mmCIF file of C-alpha atoms and ligand atoms in Angstrom:
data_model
loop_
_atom_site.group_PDB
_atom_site.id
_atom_site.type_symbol
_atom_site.label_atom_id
_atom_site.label_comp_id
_atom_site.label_asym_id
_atom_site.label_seq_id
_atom_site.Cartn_x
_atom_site.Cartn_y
_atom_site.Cartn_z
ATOM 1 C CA UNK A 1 81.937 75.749 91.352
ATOM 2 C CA UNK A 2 80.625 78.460 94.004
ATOM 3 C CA UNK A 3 81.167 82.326 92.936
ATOM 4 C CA UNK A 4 82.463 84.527 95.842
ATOM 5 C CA UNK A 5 80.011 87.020 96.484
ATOM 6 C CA UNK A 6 81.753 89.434 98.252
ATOM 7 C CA UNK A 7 83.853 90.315 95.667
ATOM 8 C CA UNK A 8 81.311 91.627 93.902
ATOM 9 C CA UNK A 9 79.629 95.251 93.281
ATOM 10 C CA UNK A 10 76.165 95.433 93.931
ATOM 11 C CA UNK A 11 75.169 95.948 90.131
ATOM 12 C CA UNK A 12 76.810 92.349 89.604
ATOM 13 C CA UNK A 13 74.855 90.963 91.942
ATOM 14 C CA UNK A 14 71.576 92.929 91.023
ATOM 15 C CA UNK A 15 72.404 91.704 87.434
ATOM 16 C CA UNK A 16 72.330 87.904 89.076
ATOM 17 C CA UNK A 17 69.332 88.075 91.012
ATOM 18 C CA UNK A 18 67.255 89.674 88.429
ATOM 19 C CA UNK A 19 68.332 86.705 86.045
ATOM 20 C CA UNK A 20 67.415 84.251 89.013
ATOM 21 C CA UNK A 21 63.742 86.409 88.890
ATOM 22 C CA UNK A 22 64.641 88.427 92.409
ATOM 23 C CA UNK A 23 63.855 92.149 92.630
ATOM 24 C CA UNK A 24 66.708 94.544 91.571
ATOM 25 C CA UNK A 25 66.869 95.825 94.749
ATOM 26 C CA UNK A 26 67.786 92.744 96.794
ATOM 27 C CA UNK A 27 71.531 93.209 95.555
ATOM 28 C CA UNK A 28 72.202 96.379 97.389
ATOM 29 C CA UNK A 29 70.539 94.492 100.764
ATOM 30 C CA UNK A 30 72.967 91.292 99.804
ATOM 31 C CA UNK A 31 76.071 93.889 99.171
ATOM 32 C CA UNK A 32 75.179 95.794 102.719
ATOM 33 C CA UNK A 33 74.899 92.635 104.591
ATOM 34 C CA UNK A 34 78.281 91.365 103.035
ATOM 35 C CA UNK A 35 79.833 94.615 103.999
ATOM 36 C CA UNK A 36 78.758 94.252 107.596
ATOM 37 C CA UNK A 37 80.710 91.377 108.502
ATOM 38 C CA UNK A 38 77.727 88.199 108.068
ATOM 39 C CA UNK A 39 79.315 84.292 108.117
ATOM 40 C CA UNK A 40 76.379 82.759 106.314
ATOM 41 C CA UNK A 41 73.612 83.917 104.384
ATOM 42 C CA UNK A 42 71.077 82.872 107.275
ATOM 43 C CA UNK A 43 72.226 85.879 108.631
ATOM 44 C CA UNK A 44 70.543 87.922 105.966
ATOM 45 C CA UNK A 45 67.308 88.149 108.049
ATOM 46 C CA UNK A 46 65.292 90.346 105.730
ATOM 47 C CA UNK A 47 65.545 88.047 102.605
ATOM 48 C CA UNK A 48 63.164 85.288 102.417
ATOM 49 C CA UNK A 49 64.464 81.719 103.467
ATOM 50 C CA UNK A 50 63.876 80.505 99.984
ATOM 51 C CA UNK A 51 66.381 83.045 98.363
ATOM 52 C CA UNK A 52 69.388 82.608 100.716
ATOM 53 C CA UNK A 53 68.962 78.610 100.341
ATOM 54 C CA UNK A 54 69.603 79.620 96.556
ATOM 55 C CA UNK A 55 71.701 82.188 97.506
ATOM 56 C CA UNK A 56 73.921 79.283 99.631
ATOM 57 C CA UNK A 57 73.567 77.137 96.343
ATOM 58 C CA UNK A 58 75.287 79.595 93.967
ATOM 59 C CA UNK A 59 77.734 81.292 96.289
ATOM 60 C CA UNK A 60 80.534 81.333 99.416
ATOM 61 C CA UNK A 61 80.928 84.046 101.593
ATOM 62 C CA UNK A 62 84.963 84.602 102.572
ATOM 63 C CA UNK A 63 84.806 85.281 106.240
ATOM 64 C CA UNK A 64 88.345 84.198 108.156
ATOM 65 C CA UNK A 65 88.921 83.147 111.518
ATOM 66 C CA UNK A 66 91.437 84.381 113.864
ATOM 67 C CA UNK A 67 93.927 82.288 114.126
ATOM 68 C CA UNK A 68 96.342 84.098 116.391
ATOM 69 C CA UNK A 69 96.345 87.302 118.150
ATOM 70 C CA UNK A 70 98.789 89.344 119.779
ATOM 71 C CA UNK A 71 98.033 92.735 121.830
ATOM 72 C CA UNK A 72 101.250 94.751 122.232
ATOM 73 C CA UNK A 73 101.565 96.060 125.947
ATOM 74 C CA UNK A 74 103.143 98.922 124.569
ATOM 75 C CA UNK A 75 101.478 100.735 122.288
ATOM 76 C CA UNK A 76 98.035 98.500 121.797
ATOM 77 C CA UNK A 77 99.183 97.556 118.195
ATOM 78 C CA UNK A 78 96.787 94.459 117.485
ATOM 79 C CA UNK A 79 98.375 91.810 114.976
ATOM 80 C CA UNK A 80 96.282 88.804 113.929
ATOM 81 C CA UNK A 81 96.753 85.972 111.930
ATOM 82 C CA UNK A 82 93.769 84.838 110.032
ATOM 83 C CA UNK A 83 93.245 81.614 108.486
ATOM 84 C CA UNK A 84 91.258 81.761 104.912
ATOM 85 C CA UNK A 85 89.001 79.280 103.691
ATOM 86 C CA UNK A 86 91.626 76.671 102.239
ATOM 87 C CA UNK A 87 93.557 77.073 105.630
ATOM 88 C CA UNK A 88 96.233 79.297 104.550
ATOM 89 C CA UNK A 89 97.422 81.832 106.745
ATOM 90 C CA UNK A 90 97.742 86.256 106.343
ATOM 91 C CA UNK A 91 98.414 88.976 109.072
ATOM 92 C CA UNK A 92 97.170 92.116 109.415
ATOM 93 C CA UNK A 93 98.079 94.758 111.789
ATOM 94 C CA UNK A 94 96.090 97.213 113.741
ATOM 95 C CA UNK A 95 98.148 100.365 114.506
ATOM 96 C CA UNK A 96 96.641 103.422 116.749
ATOM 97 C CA UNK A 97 97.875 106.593 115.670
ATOM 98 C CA UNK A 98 96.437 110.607 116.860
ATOM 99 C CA UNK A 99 95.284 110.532 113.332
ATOM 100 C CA UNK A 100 92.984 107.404 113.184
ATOM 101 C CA UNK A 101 93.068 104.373 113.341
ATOM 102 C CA UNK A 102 95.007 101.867 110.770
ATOM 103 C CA UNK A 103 95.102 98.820 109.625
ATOM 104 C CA UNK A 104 98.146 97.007 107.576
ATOM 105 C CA UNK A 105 97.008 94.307 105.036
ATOM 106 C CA UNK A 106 98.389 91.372 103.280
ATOM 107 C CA UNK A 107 97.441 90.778 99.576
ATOM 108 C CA UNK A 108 99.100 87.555 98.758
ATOM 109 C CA UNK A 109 99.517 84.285 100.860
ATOM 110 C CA UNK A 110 103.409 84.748 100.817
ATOM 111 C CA UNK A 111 105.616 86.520 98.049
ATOM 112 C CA UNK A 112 107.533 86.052 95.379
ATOM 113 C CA UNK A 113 109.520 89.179 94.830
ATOM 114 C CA UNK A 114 112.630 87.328 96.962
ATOM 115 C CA UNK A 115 113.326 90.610 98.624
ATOM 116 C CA UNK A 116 116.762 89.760 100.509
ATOM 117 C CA UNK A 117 115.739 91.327 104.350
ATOM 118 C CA UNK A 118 111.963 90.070 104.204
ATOM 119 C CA UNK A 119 110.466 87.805 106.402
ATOM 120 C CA UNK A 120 106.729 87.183 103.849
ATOM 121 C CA UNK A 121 109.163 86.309 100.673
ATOM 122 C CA UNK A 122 110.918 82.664 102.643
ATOM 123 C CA UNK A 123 108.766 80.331 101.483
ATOM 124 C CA UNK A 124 107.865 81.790 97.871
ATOM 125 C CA UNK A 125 104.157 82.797 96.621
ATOM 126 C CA UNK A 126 101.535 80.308 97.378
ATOM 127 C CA UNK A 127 98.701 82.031 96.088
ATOM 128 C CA UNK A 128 97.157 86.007 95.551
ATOM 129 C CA UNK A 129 94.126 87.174 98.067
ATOM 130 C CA UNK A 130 90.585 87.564 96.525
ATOM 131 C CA UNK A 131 89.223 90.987 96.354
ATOM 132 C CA UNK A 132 87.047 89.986 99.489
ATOM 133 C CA UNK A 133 89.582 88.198 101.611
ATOM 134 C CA UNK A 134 91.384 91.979 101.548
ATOM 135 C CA UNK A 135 87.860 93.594 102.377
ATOM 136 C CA UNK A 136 88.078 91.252 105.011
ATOM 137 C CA UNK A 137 91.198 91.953 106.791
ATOM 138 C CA UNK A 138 89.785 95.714 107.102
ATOM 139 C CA UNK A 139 86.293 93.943 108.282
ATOM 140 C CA UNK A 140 87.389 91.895 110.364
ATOM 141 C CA UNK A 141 89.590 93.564 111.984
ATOM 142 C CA UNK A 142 87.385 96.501 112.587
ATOM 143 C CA UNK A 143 84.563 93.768 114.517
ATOM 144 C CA UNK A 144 87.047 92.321 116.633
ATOM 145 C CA UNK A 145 89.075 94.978 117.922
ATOM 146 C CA UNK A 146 85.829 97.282 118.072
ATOM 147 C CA UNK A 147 88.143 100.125 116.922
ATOM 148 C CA UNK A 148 86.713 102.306 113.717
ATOM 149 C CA UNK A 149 89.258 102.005 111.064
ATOM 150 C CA UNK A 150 90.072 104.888 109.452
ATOM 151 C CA UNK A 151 93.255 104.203 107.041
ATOM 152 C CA UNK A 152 94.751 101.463 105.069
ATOM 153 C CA UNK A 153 98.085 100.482 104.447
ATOM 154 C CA UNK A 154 98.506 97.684 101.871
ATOM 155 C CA UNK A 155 101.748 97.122 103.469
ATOM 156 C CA UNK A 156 101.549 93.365 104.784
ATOM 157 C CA UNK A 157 102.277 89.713 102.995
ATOM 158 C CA UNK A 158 102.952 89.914 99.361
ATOM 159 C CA UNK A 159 103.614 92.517 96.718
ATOM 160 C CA UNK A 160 99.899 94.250 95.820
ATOM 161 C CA UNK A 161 100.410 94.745 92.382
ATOM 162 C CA UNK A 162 101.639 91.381 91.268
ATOM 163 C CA UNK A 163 97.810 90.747 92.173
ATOM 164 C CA UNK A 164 96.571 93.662 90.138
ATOM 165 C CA UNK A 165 93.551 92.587 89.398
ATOM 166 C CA UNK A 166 92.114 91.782 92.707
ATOM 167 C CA UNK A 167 93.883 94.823 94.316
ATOM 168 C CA UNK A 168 91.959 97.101 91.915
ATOM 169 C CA UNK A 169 89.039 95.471 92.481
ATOM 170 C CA UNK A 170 89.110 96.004 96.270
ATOM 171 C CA UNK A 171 89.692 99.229 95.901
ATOM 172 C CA UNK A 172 86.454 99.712 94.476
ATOM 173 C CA UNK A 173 84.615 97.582 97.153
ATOM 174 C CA UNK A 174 86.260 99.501 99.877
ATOM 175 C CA UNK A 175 85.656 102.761 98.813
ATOM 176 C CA UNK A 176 82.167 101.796 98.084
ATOM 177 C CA UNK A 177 79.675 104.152 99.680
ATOM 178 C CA UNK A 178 76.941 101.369 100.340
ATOM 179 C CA UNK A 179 80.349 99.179 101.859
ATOM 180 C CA UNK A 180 83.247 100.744 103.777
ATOM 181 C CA UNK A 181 83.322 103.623 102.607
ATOM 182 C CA UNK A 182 87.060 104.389 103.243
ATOM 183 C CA UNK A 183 88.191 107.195 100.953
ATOM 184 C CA UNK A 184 91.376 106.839 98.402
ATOM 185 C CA UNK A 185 93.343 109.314 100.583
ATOM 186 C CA UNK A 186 93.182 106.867 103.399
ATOM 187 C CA UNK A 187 94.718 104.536 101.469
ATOM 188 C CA UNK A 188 98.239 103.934 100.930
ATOM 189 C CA UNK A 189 99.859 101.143 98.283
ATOM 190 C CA UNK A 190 103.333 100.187 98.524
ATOM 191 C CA UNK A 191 105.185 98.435 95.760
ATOM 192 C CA UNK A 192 108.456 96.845 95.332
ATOM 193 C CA UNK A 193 108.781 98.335 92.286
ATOM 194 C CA UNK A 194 106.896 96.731 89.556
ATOM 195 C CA UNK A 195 107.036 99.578 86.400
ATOM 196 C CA UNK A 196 104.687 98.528 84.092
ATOM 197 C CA UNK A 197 101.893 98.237 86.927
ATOM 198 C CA UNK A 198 103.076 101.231 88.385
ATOM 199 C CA UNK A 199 102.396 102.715 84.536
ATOM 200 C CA UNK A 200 99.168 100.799 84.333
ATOM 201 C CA UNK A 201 97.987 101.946 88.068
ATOM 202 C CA UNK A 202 99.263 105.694 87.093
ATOM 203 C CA UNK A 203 96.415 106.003 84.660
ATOM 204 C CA UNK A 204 93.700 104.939 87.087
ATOM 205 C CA UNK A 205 94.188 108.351 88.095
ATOM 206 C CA UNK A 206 93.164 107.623 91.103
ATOM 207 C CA UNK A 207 93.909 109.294 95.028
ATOM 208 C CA UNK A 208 95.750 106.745 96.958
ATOM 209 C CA UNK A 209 99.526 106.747 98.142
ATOM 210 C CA UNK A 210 101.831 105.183 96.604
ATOM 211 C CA UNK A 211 104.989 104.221 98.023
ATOM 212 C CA UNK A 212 107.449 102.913 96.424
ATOM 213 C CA UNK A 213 110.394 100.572 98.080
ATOM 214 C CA UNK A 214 113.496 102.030 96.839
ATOM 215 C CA UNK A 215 115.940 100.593 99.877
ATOM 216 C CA UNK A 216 119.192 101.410 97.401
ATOM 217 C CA UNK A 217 119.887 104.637 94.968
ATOM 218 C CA UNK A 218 122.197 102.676 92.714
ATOM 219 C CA UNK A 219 121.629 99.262 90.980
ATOM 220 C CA UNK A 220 124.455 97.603 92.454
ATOM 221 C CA UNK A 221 123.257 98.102 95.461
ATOM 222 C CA UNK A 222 119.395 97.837 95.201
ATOM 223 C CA UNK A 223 119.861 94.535 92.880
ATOM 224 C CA UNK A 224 121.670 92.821 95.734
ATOM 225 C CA UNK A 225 118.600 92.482 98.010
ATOM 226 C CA UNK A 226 115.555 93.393 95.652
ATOM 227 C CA UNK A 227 116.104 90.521 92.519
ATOM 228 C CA UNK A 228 112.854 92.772 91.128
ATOM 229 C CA UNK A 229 115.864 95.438 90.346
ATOM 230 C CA UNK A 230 117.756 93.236 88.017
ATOM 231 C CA UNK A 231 115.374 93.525 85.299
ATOM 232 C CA UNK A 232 114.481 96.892 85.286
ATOM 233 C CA UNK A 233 117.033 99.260 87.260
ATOM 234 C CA UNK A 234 116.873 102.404 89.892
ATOM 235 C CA UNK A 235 116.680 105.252 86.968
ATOM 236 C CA UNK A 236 114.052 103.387 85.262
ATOM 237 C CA UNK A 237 111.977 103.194 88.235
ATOM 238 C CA UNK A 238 112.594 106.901 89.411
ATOM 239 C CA UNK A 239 111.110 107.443 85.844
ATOM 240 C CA UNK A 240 108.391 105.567 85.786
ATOM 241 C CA UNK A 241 107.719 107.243 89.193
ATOM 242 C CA UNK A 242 108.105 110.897 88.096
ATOM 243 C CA UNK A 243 105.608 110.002 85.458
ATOM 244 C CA UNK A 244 103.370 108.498 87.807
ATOM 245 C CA UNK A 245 103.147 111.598 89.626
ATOM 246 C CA UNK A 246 103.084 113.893 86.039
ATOM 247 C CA UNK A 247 99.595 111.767 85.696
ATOM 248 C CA UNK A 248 98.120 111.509 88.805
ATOM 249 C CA UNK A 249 99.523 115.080 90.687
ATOM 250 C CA UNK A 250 100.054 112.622 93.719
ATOM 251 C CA UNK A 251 103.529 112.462 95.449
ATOM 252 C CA UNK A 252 105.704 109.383 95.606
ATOM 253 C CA UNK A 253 106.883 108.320 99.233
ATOM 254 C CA UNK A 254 109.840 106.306 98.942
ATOM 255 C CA UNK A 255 110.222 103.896 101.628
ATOM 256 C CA UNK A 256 114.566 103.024 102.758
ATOM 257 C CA UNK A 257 115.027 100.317 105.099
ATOM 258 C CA UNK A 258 118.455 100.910 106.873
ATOM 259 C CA UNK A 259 120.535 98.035 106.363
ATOM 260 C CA UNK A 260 123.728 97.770 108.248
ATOM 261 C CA UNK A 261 126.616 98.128 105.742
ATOM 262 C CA UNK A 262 124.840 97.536 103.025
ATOM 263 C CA UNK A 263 122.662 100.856 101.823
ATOM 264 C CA UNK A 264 123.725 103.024 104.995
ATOM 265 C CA UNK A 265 126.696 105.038 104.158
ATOM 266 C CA UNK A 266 126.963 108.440 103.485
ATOM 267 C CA UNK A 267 127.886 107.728 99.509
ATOM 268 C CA UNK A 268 124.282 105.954 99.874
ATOM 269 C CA UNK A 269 122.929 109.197 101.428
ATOM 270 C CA UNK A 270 124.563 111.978 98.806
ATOM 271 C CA UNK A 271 123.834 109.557 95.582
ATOM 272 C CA UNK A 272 119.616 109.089 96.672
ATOM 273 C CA UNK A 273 119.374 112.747 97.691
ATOM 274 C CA UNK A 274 121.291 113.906 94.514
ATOM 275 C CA UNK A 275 118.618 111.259 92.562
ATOM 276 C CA UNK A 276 115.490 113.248 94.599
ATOM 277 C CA UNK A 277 116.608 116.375 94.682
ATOM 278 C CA UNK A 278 114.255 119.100 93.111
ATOM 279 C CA UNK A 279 111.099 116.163 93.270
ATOM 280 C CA UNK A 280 109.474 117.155 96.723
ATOM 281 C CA UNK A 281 109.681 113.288 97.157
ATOM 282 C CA UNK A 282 109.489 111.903 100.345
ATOM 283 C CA UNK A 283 111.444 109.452 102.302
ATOM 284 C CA UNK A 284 110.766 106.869 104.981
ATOM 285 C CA UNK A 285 113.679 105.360 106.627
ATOM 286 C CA UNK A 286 112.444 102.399 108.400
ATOM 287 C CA UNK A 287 115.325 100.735 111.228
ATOM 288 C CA UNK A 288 115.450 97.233 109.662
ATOM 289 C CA UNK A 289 113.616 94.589 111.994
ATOM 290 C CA UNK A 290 115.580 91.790 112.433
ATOM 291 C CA UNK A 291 113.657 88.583 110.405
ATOM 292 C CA UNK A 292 115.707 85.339 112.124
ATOM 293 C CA UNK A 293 116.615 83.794 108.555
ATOM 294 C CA UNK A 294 118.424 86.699 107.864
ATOM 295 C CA UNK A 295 121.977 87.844 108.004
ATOM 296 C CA UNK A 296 121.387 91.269 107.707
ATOM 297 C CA UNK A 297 121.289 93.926 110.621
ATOM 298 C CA UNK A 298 119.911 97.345 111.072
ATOM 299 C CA UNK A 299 122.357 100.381 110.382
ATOM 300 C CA UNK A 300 123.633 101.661 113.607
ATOM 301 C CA UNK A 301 121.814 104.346 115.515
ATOM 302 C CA UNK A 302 125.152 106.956 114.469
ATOM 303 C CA UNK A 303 124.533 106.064 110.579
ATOM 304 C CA UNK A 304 121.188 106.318 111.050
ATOM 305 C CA UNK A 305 121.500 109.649 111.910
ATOM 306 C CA UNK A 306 124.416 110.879 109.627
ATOM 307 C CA UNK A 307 122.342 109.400 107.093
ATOM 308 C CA UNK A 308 119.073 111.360 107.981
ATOM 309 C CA UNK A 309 121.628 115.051 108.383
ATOM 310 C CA UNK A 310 122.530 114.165 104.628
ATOM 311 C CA UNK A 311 119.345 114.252 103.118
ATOM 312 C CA UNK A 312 118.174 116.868 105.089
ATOM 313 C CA UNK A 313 120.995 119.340 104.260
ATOM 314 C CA UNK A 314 119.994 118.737 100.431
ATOM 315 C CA UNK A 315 116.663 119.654 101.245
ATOM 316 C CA UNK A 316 114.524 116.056 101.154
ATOM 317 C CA UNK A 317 111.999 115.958 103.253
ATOM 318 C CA UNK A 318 112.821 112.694 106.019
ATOM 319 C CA UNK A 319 111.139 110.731 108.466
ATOM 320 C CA UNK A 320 112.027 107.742 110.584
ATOM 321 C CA UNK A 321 108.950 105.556 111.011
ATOM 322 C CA UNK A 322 108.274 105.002 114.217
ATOM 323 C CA UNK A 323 108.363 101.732 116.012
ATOM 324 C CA UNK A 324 105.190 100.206 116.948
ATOM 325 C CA UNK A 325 104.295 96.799 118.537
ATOM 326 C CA UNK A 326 107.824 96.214 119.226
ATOM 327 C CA UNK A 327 106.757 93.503 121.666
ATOM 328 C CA UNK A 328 104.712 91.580 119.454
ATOM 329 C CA UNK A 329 106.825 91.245 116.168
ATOM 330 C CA UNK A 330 104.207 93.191 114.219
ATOM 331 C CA UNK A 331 106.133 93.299 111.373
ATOM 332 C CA UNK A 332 106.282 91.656 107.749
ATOM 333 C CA UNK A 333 105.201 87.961 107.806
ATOM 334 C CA UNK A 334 107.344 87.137 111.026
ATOM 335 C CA UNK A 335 104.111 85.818 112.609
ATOM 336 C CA UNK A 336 102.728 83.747 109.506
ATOM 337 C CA UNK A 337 106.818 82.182 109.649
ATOM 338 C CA UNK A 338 106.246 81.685 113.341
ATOM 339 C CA UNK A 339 102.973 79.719 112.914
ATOM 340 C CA UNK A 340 104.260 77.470 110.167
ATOM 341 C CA UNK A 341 107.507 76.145 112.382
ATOM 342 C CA UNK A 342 105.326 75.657 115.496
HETATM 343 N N1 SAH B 401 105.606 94.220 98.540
HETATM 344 C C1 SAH B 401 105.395 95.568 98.948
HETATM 345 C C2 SAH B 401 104.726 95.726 100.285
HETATM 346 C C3 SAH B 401 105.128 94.843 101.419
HETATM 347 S S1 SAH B 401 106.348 95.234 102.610
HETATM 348 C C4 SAH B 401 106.688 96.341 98.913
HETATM 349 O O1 SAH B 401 107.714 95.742 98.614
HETATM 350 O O2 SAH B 401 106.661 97.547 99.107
HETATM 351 C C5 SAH B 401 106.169 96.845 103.236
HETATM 352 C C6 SAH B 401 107.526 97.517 103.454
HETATM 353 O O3 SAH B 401 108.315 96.888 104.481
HETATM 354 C C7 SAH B 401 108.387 97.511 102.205
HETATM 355 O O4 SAH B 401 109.013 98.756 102.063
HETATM 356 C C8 SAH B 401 109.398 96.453 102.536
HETATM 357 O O5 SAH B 401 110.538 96.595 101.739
HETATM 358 C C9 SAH B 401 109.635 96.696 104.009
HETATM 359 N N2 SAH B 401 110.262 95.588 104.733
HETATM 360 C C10 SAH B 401 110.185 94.264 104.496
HETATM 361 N N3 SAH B 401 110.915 93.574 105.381
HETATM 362 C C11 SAH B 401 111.460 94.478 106.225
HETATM 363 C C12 SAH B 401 112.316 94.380 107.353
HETATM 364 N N4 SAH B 401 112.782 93.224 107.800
HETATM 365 N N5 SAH B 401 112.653 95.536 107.968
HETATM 366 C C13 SAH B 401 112.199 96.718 107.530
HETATM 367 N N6 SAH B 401 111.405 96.869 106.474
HETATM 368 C C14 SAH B 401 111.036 95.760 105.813
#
């Protein structure tokens, strides 16, 4: 059984190679060669051949191969779908914005939060992302595109912190100064919802953005499309996210995707902002994209915007996130669905 190298720091692999008899120093020239996108370790030109036959021996290097891409026309949102190793499929997307560049990544091969409206959840969880196989969606997409990333959204396939672990642990990679080097305020986590991870991330302490999916202020309506609401409820999770902020000083965003008749009227609109009010909380309203499985629709542009007047008139700060790659269906696992039925 290989180890995967590149989800290591470079004291683990220092440790390693000093127990193989290497110099200590090797590991930070292994880690910076990992970091810069090499396939194979005969790309590691300035370690001796000997070393990275051993090297080959020991280890695998997760590097994945684009399987699709689309470019939209629009906007020049890049979405690709890479294959991994064992052939399974995650997208990422590339999204140009005044502020930098960012990229949206998966961090599970599917999902299995069963979230009523989204397209990743269809066919169930097959299997959680290794540290590196997130470092490489950042990587990766960086190289190809030739466009400097700046920020990261870990917004694509699967819910991040039902792979805890692995999430934390590219974190660390990618903030890594000898790696990426991409700072915790360029980096943005959203959850469905999970409290005790949400407790357990809260006293990382660490600067990221958390957003949280609320999509519904009451449970009767939340536990109709997010099952993950069943078990633990809207006031618990408010909680759990006013005590996230208590320990990390770092504001909530909650994201509300506008379902047609189903979380859009205005008793939707007074209940959330009466459940905000007084937080300085945030809220994204994203228009529903239609996912082909799915019954549901987005809200109307007129709810949409009696919706928005509500909150606002109570004082919570609103935004509608804005469309981008509307051509190329750059959003939540539509293209991994598409590339399984063809
Ligand atoms: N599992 C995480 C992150 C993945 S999805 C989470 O639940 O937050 C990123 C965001 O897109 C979430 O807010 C999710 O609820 C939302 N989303 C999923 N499908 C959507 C759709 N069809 N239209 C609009 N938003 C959607």
């Amino acid at each position: 059984m290989k180890t995967n190298i590149k989800s290591m720091l470079p004291e683990e692999i220092k440790e390693d190679l000093v127990k193989m008899g290497q110099p200590g120093f090797r590991g930070e020239q292994i880690f910076k060669w990992l970091h810069s996108g090499v396939r194979s370790f005969d790309e590691m030109s300035n370690l001796p051949k000997s070393l990275r036959e051993s090297l080959d021996e020991k280890y695998y290097i997760t590097a994945p191969n684009v399987k699709r891409k689309q470019v939209s026309r629009l906007d020049g949102t890049i979405k690709y779908l890479w294959e991994l190793r064992d052939g399974n499929c995650v997208e990422s997307v590339l999204m140009r914005y005044e502020h930098g560049n960012t990229v949206c990544i998966s961090s599970q091969v599917g999902c299995r939060m069963g979230c009523a409206f989204c397209a990743s959840t269809i066919g169930g969880l097959v299997r959680s992302l290794e540290a590196s196989e997130l470092i490489d969606q950042v990587m990766f997409t960086q190289l190809d595109s030739g466009s400097k990333i700046s920020n990261i959204v870990l917004m694509g396939i699967g819910e991040p912190l039902d792979n805890f672990d692995n999430v934390m642990r590219f974190l660390e990679l990618v903030n890594h100064p000898k790696g990426l080097n991409i700072g915790m305020r360029h980096i943005s986590l959203s959850t469905c919802g999970l409290t005790e991870k949400v407790d357990k991330l809260g006293d990382y302490n660490i600067q990221l953005t958390l957003s949280v999916s609320l999509h519904g202020p009451d449970d009767e309506t939340r536990s109709k499309i997010m099952p993950v609401n069943r078990s633990c409820g809207v006031d618990k999770l408010l909680d759990t996210c006013w005590n996230y902020y208590k320990k990390t000083k770092r504001r909530i965003s909650f994201e509300y995707a506008m379902i047609d008749g189903v979380n859009d009227t205005p008793y939707h609109a007074k209940l959330l902002a009466q459940k905000l009010r007084g937080t300085g909380s945030h809220v994204n309203l994203i228009p529903l994209n239609n996912v082909e499985e799915s019954p549901l629709r987005p809200s109307t542009p007129e709810n949409l915007r009696k919706f928005i007047s509500i909150l606002e008139s109570a004082n919570i700060n609103v935004t509608v996130r804005r469309k981008l790659g509307g051509d190329i269906d750059a959003s939540c696992g539509q293209l991994r669905r598409k590339a399984m039925r063809d």
